[in-house]
PDB file of C-alpha atoms and ligand atoms in Angstrom:
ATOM      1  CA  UNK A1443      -4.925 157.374 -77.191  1.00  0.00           C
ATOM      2  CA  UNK A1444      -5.347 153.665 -76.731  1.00  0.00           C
ATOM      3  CA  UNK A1445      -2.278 153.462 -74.408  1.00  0.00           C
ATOM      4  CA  UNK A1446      -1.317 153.341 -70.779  1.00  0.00           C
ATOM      5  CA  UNK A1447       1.294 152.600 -67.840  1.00  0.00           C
ATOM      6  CA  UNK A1448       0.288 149.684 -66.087  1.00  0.00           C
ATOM      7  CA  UNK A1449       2.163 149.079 -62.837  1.00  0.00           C
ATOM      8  CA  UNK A1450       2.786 145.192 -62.436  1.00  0.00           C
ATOM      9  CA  UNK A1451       2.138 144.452 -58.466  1.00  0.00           C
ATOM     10  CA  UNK A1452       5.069 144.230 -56.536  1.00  0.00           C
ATOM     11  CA  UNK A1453       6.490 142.081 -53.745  1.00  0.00           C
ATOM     12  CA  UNK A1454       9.681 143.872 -52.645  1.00  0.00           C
ATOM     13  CA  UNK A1455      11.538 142.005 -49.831  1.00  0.00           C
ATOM     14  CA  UNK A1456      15.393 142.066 -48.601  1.00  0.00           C
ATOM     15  CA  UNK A1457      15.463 138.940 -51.165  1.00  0.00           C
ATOM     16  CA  UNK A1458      14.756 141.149 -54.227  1.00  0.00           C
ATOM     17  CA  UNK A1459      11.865 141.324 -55.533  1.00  0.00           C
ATOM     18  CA  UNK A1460       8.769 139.548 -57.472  1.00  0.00           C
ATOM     19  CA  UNK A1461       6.793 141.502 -59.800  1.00  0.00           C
ATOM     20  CA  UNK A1462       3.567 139.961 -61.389  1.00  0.00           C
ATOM     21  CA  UNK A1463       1.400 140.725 -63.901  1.00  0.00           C
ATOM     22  CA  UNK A1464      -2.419 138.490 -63.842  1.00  0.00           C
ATOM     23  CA  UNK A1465      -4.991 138.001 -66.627  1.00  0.00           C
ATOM     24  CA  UNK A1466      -7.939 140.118 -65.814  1.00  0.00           C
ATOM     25  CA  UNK A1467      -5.614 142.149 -63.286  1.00  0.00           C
ATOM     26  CA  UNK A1468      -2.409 144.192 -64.665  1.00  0.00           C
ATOM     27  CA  UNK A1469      -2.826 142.337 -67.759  1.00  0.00           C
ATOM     28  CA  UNK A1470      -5.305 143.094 -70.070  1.00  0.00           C
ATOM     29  CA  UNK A1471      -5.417 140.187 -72.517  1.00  0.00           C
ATOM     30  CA  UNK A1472      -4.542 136.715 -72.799  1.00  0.00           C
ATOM     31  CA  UNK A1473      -0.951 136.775 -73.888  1.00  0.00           C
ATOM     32  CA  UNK A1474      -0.312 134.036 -77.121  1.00  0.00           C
ATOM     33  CA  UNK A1475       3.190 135.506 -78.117  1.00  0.00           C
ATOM     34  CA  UNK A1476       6.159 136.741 -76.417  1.00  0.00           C
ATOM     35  CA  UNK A1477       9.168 138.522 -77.790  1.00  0.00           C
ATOM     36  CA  UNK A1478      11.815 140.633 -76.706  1.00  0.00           C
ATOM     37  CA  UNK A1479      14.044 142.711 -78.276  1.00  0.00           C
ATOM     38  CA  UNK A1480      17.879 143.131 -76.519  1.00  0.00           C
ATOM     39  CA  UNK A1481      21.891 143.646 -77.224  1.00  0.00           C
ATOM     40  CA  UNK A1482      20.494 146.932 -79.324  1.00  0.00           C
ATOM     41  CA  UNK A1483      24.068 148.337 -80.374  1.00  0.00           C
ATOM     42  CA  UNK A1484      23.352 151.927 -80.292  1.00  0.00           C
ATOM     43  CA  UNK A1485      21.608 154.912 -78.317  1.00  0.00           C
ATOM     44  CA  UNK A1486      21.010 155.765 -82.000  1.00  0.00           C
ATOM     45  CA  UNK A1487      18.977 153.193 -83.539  1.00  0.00           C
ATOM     46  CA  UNK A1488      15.331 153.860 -83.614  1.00  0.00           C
ATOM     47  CA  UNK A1489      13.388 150.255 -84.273  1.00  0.00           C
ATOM     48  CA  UNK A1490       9.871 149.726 -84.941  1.00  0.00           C
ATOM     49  CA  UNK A1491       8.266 152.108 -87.466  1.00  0.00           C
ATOM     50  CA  UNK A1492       4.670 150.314 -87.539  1.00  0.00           C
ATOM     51  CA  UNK A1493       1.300 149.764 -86.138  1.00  0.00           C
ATOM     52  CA  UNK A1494      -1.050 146.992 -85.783  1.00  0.00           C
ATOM     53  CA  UNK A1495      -4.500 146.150 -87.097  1.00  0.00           C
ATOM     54  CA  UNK A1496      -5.936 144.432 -84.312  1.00  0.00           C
ATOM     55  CA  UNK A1497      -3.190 142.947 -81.832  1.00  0.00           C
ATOM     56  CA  UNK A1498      -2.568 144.746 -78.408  1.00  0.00           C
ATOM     57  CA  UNK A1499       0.610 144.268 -76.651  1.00  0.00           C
ATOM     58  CA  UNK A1500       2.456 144.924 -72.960  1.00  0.00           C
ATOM     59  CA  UNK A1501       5.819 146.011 -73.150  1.00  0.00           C
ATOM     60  CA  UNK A1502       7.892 146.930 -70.603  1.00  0.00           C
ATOM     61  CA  UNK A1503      11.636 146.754 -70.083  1.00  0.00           C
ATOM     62  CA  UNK A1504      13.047 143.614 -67.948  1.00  0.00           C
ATOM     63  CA  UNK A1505      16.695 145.553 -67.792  1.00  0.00           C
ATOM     64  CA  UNK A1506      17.608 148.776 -68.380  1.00  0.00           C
ATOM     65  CA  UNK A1507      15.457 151.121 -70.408  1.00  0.00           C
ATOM     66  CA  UNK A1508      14.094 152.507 -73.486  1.00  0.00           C
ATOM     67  CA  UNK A1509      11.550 154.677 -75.149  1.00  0.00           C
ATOM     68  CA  UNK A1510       8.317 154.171 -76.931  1.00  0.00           C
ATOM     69  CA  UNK A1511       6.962 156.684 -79.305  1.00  0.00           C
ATOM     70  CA  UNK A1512       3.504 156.408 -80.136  1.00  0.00           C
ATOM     71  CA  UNK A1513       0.962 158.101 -82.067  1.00  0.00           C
ATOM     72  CA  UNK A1514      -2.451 157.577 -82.684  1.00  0.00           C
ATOM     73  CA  UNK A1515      -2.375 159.768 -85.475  1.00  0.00           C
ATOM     74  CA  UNK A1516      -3.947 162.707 -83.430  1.00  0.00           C
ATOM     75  CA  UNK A1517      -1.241 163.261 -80.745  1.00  0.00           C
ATOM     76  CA  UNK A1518       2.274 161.955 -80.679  1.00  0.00           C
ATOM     77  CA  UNK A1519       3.464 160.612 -76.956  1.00  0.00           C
ATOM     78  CA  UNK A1520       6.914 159.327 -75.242  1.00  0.00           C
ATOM     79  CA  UNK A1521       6.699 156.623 -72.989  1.00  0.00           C
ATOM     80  CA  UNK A1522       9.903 155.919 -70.899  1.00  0.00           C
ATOM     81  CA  UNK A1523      10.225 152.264 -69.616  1.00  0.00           C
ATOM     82  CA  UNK A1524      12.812 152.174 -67.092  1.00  0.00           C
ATOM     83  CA  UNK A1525      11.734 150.046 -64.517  1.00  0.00           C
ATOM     84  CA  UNK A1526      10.944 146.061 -64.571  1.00  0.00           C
ATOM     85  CA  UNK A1527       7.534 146.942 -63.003  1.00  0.00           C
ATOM     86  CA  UNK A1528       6.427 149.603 -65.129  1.00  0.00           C
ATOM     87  CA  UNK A1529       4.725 147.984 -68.366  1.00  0.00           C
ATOM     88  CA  UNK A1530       3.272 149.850 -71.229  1.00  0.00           C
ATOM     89  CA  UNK A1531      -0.226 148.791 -72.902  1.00  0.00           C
ATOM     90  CA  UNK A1532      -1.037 149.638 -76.324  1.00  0.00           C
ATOM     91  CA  UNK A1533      -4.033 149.374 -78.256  1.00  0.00           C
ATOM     92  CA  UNK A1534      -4.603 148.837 -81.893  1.00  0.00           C
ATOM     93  CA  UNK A1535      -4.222 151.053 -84.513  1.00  0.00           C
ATOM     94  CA  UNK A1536      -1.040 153.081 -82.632  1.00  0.00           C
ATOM     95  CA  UNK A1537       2.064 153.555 -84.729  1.00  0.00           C
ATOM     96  CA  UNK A1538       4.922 153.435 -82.647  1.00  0.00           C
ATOM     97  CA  UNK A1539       8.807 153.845 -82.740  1.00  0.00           C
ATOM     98  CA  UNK A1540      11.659 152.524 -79.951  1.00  0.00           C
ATOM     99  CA  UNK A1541      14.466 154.454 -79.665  1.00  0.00           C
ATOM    100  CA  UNK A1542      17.599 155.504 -76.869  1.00  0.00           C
ATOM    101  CA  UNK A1543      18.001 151.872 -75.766  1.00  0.00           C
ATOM    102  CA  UNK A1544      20.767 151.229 -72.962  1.00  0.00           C
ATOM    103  CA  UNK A1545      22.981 148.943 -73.528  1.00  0.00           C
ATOM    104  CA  UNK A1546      21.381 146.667 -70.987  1.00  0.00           C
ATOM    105  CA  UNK A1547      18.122 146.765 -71.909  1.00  0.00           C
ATOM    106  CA  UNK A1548      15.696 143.995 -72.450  1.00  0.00           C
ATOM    107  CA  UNK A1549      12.366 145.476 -74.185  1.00  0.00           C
ATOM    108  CA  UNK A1550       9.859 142.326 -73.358  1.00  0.00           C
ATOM    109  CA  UNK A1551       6.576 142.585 -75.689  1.00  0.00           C
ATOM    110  CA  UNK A1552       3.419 140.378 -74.497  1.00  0.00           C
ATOM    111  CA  UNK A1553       1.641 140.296 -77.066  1.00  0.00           C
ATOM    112  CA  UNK A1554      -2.243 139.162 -78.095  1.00  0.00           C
ATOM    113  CA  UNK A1555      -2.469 137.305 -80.971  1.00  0.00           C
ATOM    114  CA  UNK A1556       0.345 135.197 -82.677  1.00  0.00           C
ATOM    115  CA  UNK A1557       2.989 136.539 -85.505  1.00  0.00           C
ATOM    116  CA  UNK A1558       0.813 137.984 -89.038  1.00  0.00           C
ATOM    117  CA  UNK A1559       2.546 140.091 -91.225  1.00  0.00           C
ATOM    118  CA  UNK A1560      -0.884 140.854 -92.326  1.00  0.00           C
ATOM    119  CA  UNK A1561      -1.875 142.757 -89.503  1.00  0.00           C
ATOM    120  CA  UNK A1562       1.116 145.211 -89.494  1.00  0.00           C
ATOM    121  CA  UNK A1563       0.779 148.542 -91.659  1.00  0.00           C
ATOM    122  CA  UNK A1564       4.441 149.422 -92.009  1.00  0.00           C
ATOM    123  CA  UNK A1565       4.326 152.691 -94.053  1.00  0.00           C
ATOM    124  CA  UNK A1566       3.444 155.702 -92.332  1.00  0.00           C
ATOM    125  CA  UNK A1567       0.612 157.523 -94.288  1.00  0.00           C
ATOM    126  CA  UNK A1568      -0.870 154.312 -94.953  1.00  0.00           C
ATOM    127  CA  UNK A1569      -1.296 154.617 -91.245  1.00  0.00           C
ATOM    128  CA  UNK A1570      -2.289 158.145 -91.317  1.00  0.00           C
ATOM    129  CA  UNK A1571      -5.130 156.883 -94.281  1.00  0.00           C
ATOM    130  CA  UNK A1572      -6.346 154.123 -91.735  1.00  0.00           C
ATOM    131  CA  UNK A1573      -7.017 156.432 -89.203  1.00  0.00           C
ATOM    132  CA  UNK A1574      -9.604 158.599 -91.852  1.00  0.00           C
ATOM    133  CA  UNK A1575     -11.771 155.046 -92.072  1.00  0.00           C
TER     134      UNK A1575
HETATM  135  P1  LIG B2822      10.763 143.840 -86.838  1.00  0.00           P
HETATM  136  O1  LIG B2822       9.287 143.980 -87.101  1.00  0.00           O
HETATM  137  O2  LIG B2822      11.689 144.410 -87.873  1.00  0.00           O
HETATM  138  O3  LIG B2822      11.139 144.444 -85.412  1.00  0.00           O
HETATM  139  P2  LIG B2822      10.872 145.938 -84.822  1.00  0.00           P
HETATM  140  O4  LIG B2822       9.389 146.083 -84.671  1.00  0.00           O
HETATM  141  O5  LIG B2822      11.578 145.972 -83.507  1.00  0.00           O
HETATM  142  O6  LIG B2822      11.448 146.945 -85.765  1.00  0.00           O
HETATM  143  O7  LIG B2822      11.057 142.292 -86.625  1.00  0.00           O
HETATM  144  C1  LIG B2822      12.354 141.729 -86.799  1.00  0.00           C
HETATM  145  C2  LIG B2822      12.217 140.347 -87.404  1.00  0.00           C
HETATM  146  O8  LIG B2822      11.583 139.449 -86.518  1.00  0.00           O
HETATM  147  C3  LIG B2822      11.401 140.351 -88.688  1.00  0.00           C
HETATM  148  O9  LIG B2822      12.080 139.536 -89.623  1.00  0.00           O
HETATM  149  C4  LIG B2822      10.098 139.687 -88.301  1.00  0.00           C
HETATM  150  C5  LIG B2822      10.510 138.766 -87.163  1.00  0.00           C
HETATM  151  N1  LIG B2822       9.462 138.480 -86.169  1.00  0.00           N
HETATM  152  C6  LIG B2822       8.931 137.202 -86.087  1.00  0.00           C
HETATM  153  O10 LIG B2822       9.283 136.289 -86.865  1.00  0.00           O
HETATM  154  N2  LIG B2822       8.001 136.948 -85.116  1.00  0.00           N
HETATM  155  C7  LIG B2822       7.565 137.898 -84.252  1.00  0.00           C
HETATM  156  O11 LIG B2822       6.720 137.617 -83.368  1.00  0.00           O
HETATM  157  C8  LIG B2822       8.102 139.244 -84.377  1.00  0.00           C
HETATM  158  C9  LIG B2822       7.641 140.341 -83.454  1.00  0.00           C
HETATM  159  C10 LIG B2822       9.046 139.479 -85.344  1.00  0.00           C
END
């Protein structure tokens, strides 16, 4: 599967701490878009249900936590984000579903390319008929 933790380097000190993430480094791509998804009302929402042509994306959790289901049509995987410095990279072509959000949390997506409807596939054996191509 096209996905993977990526740990954003650190700089813990008895200030706090600074977490960064650098083109070529942690991330992967040149980010064009950010979004971020928060104030989710309930551990029992489940928000996403897509995948993406060509865009790749870095998500991690800036507060509190969630967890990404993808599947890349072969095998099916649970990503917890739970930590600000613990970002997860998906590739294209990955359907994925976000679900038992704390109240807290703040999902923040990094994403490759700008906003096209035209690159989502939104209906799940369409997805599963992409992957036969
Ligand atoms: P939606 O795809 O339903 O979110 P999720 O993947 O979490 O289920 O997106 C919610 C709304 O936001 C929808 O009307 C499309 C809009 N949107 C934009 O306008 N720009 C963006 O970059 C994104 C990601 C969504």
């Amino acid at each position: 599967m096209d996905a993977k933790i990526v740990m954003m380097r650190s700089f813990p000190d008895k200030r706090g701490t600074l977490s960064v993430g650098e083109l070529g480094k942690e991330m992967p791509f040149p980010v064009k878009r950010i979004y971020y998804i928060y104030g989710v009302p309930s551990k029992d929402i489940r928000r996403g249900y897509h995948s993406h042509k060509a865009l790749r994306q870095l998500c991690l959790c800036t507060s509190g936590s969630c967890t990404m289901m993808l599947d890349d049509g072969k095998e099916r995987c649970d990503f917890v984000l739970d930590s600000p410095d613990k970002a997860l990279y998906i590739g294209p072509g990955i359907w994925r579903e976000m679900y038992d959000f704390s109240e807290d949390a703040v999902l923040m997506v990094l994403a490759s390319e700008e906003y096209s409807e035209d690159d989502y596939i939104r209906d799940y054996d369409e997805f599963i008929e992409s992957k036969r191509d």
